[in-house]
Short mmCIF file of C-alpha atoms in Angstrom, two decimals:
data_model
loop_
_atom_site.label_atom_id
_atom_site.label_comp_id
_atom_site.label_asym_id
_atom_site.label_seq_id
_atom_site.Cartn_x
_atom_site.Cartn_y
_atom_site.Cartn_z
CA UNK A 575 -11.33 -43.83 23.25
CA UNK A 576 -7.92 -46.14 22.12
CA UNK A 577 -8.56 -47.37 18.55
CA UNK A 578 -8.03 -50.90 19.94
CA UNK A 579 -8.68 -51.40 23.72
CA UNK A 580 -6.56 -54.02 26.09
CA UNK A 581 -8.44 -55.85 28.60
CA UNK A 582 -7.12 -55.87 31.85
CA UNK A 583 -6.06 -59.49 31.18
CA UNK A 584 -4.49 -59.16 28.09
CA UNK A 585 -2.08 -56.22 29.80
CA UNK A 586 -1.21 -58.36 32.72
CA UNK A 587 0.09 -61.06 30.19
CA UNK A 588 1.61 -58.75 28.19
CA UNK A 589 3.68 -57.08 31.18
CA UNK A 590 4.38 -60.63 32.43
CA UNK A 591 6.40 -61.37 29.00
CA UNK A 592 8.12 -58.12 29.35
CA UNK A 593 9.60 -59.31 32.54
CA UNK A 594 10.26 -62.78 31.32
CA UNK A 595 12.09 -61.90 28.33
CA UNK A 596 13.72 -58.83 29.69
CA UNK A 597 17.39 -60.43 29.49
CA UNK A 598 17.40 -61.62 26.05
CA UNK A 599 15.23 -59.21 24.83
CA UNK A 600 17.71 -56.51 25.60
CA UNK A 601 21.02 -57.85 25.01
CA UNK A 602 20.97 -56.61 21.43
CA UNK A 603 24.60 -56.70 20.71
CA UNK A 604 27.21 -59.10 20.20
CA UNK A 605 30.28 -59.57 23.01
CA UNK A 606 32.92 -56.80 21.92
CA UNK A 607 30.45 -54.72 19.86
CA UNK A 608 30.16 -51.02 20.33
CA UNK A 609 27.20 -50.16 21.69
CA UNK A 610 24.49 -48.18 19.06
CA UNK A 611 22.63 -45.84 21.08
CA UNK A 612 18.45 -46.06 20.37
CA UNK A 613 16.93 -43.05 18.11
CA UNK A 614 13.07 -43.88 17.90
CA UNK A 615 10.43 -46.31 18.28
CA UNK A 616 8.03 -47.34 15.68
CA UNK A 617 4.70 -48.89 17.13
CA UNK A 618 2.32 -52.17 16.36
CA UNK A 619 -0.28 -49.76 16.95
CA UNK A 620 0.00 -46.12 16.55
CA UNK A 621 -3.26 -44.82 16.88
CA UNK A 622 -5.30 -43.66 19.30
CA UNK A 623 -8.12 -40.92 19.58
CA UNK A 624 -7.70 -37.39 19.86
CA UNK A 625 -8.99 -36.63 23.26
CA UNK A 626 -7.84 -40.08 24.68
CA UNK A 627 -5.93 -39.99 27.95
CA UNK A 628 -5.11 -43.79 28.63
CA UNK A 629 -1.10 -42.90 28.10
CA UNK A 630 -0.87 -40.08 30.49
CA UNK A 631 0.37 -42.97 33.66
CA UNK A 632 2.04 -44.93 31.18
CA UNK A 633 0.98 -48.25 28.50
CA UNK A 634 2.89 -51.34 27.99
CA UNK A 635 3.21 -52.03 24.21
CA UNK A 636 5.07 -53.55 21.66
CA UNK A 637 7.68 -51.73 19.57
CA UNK A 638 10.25 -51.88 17.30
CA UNK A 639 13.47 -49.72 18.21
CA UNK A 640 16.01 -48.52 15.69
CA UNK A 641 19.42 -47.90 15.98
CA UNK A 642 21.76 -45.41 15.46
CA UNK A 643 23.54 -47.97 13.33
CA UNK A 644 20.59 -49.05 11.72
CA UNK A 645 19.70 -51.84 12.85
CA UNK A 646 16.51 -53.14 15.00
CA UNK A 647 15.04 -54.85 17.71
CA UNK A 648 11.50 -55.48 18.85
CA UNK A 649 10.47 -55.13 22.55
CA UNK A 650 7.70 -54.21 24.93
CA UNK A 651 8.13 -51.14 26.41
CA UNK A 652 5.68 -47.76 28.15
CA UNK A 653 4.66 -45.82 26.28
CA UNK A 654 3.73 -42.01 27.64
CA UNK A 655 1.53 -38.94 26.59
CA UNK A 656 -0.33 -36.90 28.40
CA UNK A 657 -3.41 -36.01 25.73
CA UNK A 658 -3.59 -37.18 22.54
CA UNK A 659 -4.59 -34.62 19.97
CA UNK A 660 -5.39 -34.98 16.48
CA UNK A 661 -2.70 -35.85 13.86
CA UNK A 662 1.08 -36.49 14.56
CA UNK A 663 1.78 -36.70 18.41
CA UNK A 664 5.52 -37.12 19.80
CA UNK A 665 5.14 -39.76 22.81
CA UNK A 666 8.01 -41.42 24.90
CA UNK A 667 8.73 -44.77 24.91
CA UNK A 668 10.70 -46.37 28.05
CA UNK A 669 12.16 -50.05 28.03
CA UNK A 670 14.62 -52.02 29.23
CA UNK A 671 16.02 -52.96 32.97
CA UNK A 672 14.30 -50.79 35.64
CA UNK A 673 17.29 -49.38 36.35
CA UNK A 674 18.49 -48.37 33.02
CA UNK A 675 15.91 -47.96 30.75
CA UNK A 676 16.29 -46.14 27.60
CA UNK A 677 13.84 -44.01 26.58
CA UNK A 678 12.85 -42.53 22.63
CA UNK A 679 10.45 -40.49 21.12
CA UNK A 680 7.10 -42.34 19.31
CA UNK A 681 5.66 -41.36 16.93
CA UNK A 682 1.49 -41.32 17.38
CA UNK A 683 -1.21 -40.77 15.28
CA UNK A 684 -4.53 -38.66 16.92
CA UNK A 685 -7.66 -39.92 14.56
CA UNK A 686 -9.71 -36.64 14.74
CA UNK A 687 -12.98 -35.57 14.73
CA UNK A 688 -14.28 -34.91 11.08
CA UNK A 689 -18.23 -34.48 11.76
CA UNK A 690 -20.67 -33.49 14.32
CA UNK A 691 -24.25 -35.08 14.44
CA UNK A 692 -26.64 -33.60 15.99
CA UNK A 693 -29.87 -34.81 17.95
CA UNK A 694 -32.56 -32.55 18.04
CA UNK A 695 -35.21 -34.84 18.71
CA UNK A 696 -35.72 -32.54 22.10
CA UNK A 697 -34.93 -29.50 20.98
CA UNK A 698 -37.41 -26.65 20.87
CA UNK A 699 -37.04 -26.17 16.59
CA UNK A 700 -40.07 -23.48 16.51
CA UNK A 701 -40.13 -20.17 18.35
CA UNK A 702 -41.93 -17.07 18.43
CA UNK A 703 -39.92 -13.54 18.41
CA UNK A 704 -40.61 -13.27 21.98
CA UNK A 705 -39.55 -16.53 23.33
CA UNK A 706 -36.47 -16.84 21.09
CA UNK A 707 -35.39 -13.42 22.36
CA UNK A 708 -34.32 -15.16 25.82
CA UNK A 709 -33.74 -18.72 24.29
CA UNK A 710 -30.86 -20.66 24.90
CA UNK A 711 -29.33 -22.24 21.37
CA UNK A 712 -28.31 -25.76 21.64
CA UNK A 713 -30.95 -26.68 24.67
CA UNK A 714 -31.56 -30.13 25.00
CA UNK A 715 -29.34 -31.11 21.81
CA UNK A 716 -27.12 -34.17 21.63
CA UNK A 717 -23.88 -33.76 20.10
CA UNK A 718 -21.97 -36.40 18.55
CA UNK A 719 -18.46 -36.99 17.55
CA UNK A 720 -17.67 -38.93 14.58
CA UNK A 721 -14.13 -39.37 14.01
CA UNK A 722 -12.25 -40.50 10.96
CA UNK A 723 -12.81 -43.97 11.04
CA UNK A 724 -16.29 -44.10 11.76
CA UNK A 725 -15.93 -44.30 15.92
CA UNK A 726 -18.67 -42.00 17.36
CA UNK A 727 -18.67 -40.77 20.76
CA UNK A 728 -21.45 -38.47 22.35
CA UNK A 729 -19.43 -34.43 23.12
CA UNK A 730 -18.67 -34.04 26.32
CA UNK A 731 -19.82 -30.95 28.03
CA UNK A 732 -18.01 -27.75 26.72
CA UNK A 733 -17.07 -29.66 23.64
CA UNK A 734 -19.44 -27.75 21.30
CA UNK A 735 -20.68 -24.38 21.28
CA UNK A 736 -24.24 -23.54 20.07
CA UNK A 737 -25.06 -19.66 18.45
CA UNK A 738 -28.47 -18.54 16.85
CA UNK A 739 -27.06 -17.23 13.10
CA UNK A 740 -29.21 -14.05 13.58
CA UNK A 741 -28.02 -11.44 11.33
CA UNK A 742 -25.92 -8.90 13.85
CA UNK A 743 -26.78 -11.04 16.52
CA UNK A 744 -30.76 -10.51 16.25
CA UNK A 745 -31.75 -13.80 17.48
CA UNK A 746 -35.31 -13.73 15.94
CA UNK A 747 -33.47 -12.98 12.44
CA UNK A 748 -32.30 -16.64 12.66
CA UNK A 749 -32.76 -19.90 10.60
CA UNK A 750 -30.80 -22.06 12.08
CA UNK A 751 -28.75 -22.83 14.92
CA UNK A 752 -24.92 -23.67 14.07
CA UNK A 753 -22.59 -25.94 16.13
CA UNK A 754 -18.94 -25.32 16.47
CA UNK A 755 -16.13 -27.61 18.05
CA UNK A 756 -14.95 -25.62 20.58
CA UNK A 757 -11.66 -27.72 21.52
CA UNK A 758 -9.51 -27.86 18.49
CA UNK A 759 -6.69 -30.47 19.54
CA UNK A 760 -9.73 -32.78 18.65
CA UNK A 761 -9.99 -32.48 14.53
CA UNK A 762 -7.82 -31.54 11.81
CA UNK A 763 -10.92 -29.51 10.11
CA UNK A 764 -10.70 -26.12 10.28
CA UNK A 765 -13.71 -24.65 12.16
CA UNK A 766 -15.71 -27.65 12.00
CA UNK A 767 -19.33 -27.08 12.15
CA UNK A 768 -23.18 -28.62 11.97
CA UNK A 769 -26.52 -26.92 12.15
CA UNK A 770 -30.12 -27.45 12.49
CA UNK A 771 -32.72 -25.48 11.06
CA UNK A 772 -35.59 -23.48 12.98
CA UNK A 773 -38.94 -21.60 12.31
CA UNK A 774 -39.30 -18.23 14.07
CA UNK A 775 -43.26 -17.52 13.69
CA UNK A 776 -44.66 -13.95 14.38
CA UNK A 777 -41.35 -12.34 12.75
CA UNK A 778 -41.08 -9.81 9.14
CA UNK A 779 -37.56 -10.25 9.12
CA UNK A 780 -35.77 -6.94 8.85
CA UNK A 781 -35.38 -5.71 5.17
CA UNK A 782 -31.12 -6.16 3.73
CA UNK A 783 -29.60 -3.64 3.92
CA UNK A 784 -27.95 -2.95 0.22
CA UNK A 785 -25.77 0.11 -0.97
CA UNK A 786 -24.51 0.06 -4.26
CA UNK A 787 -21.10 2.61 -4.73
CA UNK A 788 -19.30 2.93 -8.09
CA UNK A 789 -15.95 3.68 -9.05
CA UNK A 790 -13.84 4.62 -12.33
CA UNK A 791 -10.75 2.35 -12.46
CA UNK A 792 -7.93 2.71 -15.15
CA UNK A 793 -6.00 -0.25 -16.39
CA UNK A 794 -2.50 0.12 -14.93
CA UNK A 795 0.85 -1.05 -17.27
CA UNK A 796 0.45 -4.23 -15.04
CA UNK A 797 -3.11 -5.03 -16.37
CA UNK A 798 -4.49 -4.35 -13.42
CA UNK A 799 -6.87 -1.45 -12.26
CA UNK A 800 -6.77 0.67 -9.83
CA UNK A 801 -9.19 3.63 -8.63
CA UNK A 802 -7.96 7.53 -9.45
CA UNK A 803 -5.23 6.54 -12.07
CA UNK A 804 -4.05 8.49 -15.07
CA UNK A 805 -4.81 7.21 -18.25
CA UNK A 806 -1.68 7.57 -20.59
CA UNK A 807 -1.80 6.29 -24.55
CA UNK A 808 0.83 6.95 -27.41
CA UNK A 809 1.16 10.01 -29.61
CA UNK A 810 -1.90 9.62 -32.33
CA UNK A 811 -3.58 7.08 -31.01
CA UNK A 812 -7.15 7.83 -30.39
CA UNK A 813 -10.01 7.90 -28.20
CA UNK A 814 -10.96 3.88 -28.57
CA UNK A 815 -7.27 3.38 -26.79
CA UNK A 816 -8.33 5.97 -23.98
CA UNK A 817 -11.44 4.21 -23.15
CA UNK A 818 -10.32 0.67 -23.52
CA UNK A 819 -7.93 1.49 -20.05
CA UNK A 820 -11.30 2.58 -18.52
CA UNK A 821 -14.18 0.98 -16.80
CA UNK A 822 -16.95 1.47 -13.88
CA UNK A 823 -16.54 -1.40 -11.12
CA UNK A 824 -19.98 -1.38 -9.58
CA UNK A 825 -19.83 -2.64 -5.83
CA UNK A 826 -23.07 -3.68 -3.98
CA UNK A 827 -23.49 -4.31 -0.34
CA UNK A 828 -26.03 -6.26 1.11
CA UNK A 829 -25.93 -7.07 4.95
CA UNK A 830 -22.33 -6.51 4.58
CA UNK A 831 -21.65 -9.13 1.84
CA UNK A 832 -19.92 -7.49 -1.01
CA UNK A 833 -19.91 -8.57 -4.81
CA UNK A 834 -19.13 -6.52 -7.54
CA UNK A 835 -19.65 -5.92 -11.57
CA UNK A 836 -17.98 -4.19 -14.42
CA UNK A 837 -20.60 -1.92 -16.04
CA UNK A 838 -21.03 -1.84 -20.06
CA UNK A 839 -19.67 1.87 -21.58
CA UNK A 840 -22.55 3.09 -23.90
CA UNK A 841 -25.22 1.34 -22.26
CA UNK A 842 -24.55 2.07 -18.40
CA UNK A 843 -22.09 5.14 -18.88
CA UNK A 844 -20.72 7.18 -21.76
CA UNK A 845 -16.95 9.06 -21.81
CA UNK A 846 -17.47 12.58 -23.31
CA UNK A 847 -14.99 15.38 -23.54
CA UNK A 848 -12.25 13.28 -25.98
CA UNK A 849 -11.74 14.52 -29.27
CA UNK A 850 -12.05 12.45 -32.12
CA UNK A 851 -9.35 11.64 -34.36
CA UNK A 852 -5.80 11.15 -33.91
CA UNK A 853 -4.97 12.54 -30.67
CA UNK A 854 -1.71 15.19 -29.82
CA UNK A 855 -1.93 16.90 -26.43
CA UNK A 856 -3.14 16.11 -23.32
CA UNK A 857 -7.16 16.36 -21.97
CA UNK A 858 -9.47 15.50 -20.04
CA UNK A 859 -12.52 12.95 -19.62
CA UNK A 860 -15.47 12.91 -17.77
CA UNK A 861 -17.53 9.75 -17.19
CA UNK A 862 -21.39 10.67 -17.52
CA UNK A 863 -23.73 7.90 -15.55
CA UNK A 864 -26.47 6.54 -16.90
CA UNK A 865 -29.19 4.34 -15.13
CA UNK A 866 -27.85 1.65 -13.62
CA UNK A 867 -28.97 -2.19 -14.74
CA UNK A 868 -32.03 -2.57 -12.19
CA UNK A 869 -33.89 1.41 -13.60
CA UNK A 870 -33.94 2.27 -9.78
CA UNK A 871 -30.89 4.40 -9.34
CA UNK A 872 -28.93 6.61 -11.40
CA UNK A 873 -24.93 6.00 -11.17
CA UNK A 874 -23.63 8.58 -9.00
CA UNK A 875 -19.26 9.34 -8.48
CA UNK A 876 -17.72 10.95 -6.00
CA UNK A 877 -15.39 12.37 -8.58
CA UNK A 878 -16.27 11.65 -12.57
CA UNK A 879 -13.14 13.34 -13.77
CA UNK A 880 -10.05 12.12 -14.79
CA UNK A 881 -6.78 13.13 -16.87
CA UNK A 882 -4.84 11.22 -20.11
CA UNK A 883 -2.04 12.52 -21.15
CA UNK A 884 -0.49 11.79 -24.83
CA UNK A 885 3.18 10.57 -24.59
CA UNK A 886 5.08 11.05 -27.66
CA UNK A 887 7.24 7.94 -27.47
CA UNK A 888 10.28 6.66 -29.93
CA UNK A 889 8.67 5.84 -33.32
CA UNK A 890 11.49 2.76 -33.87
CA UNK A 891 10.04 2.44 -37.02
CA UNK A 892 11.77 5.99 -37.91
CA UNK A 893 14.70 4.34 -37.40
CA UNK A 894 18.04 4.79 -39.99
CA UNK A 895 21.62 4.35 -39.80
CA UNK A 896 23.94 5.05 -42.07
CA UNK A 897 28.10 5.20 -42.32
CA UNK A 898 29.77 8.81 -41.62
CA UNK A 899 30.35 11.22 -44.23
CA UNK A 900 33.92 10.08 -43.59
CA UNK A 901 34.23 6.91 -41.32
CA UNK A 902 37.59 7.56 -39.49
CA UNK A 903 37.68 4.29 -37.99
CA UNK A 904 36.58 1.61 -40.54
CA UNK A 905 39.89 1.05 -41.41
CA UNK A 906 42.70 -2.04 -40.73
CA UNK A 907 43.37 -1.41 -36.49
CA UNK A 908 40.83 1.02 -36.12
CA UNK A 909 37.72 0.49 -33.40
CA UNK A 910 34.53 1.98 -34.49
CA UNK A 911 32.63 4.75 -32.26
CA UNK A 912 29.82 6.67 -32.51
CA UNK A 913 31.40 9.16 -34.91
CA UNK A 914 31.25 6.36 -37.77
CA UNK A 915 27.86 6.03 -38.22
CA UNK A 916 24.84 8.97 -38.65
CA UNK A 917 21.78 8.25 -36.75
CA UNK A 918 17.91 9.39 -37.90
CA UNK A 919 15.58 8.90 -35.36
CA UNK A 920 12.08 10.75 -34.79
CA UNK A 921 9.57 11.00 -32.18
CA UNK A 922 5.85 9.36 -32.94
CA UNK A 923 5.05 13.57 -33.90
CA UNK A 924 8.16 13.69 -35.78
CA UNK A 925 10.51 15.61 -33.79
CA UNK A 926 14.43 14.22 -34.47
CA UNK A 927 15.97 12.66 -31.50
CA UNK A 928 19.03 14.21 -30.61
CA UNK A 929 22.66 12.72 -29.60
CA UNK A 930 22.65 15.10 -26.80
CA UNK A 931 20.91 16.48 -23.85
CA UNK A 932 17.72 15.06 -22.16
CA UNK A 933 16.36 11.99 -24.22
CA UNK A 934 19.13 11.41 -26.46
CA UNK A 935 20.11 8.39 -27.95
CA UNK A 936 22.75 6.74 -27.72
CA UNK A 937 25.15 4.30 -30.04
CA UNK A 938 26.65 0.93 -29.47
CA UNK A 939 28.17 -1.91 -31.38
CA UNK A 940 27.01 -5.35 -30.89
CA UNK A 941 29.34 -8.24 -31.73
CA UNK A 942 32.73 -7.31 -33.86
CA UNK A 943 33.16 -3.19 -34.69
CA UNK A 944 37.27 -4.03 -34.04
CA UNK A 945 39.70 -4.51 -36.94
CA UNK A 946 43.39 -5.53 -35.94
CA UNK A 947 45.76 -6.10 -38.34
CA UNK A 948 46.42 -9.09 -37.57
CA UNK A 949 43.10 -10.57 -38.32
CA UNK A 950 41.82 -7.56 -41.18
CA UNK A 951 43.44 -6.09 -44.48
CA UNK A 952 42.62 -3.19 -46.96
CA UNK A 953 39.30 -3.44 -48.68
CA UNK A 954 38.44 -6.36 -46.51
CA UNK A 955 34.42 -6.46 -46.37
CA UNK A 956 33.10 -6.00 -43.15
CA UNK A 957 29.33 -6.31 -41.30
CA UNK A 958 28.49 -4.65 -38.30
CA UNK A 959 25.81 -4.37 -35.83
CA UNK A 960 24.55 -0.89 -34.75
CA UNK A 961 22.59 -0.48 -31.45
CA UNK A 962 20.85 2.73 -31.13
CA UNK A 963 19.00 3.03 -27.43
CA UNK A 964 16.82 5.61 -25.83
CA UNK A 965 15.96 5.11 -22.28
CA UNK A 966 15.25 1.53 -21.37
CA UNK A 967 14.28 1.20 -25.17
CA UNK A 968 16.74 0.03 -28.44
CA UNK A 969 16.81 -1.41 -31.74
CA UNK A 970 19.71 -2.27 -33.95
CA UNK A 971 20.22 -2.02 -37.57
CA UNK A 972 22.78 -4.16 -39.54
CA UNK A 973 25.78 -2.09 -41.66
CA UNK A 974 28.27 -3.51 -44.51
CA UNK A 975 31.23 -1.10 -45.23
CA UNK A 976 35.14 -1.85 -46.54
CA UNK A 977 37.95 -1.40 -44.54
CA UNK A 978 40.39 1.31 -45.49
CA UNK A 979 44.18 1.09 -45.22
CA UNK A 980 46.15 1.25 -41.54
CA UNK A 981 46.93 5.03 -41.27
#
């Protein structure tokens, strides 16, 4: 199976110049110079075939060694693995005096198997349901190899596994009969496969088997949906924004393959129970099924209910701030605080946002709300940044105002 086979001649001439050119071939430094131990071995010819055996008791080749110091020297050398298997294989490669031979790793490449070809010139292709019931898949087929270069070699017993594709194993359901490789240190293809077709005569094949299930999914604040969710909107939004978050994923299931659709709202279900108009207060929905797309089975749910509630978030566009009454600190070496601005702020309903308890805003200064003397005098103009935040929310307005004396 070697990519490039040695005659029995050519090896014998080959290990005969090994021993010839032994001396000078391995004195590789100069008088004086500090030895440079030997880190690998790059080969003339690296690959072999994955399955190949022919370096388990050893090959003489031809390599080129590298240094630790860099530098290189070409000898002949035996080179050992036990099985070669497809892609990168470490192998050991000896040389040098008998007695002291230094040995590195090698680097070879296993050519795999990337196809199977099958003969089925012999094989039985037609069966009836009776005699495929105790039929053997595979009988009397001829596997072949074919590796990556083209090199074909005919599977060795054990190789490749035969199965009828019968749906849950019911031979006379079949169509075909599939071919695996069972021994995977032979290809780099993940399950590699081939298959012939058959005729089973005398056989209704059994009817799929399909269920079709449907759920109600809500769109989550990560975009996507999930079954049983809430559906939550803004104060005064309506009931477009409730039922763009919902939708029916229909699921069908035939001989266990699964493959889904989103059903249309208004022509496959309606959502009743939401009030028109601007919305205030929590409710409840219910999904009503219609016929489904194929007029053979009405929708059903194992639970058609579900909740929205109305959240009566920060309406930032309520936003105001203004100085104090009486601005104690917007003056030469005073530091502004909350207390030197007033805040409006109202809820999407309208309700004021307080400065205290649960929900409260809060007030900030970004960038200079400092005045030192040293830097700031009476009637100076000043502009500063207000940041007003609720929550993980803020905004900022922007406030001019005139400095005052130092008290």
């Amino acid at each position: 199976m070697k990519k490039s086979i040695l005659t029995i001649a050519l090896a014998a001439m080959m290990l005969f110049a090994f021993v010839a050119c032994e001396p000078s071939s391995m004195t590789i430094k100069q008088e004086n110079e500090t030895p440079s131990v030997a880190v690998m071995a790059t080969l003339a010819d690296a690959d072999y075939y994955a399955g190949s055996t022919e370096l388990a008791d050893g090959k003489i080749v031809s390599a080129t060694v590298t240094k630790e110091d860099g530098s290189t020297v070409s000898v002949m050398g035996t080179l050992t693995l036990a099985e070669v298997v497809a892609g990168e294989n470490v192998a050991t490669f000896a040389y040098g005096p008998t007695k002291s031979q230094t040995t590195v790793n090698a680097i070879v490449n296993g050519v795999g198997v990337t196809a199977i070809k099958l003969d089925t010139s012999k094989a039985v292709t037609e069966f009836t349901k009776s005699t495929i019931a105790s039929a053997t898949a595979g009988e009397d087929v001829v596997a072949t190899l074919v590796f990556a270069d083209g090199y074909e070699i005919v599977a060795e017993s054990g190789d490749v596994e035969y199965a009828f594709n019968g749906i849950a194993g019911d031979k006379a359901d079949s169509t075909a009969v599939v071919a695996t490789l069972k021994d995977g240190t032979l290809t780099e293809v993940e399950d590699l496969k081939a298959e012939y077709a058959i005729k089973v005569t005398g056989y209704e094949p059994a009817k799929p088997v399909v269920t079709v299930e449907w759920a109600i999914q809500v769109k989550g604040a990560d975009g996507t949906y999930a079954d049983g969710e809430d559906v939550s909107i803004k104060y005064n939004q309506s009931k477009s924004d409730i039922v763009s978050q919902i939708r029916v994923l229909e699921t069908t299931t035939t001989d266990g393959e699964e493959t889904t659709a989103v059903l249309k709202e208004g022509t496959d279900y309606v959502i009743q129970g939401i009030p028109s108009g601007k919305l205030t207060a929590n409710g409840t929905y219910t999904v009503v099924p219609l016929v489904d797309l194929a007029g053979e089975q009405e929708i059903t749910f194992t639970t058609q209910s579900g909740e929205y509630t109305v959240v009566d978030s920060i309406d930032w566009n309520s936003l105001k701030v203004e100085w104090a009454e009486t601005p104690a600190n917007l003056k030469v070496g005073g530091t502004l605080d909350d207390s030197d601005v007033k805040v409006t702020l109202t809820k999407l309903s309208g309700t004021a946002v307080s400065s205290s308890g649960a929900g409260a805003y809060s007030v900030s200064y970004i960038g200079i709300h400092s005045f030192p003397e040293t830097d700031y005098k009476a009637n100076d103009d000043v502009t500063v940044r207000v940041k007003v935040t609720v929550g993980s929310e803020s905004d900022s307005k922007t406030l001019k105002g005139t400095l005052g004396p130092k008290a």
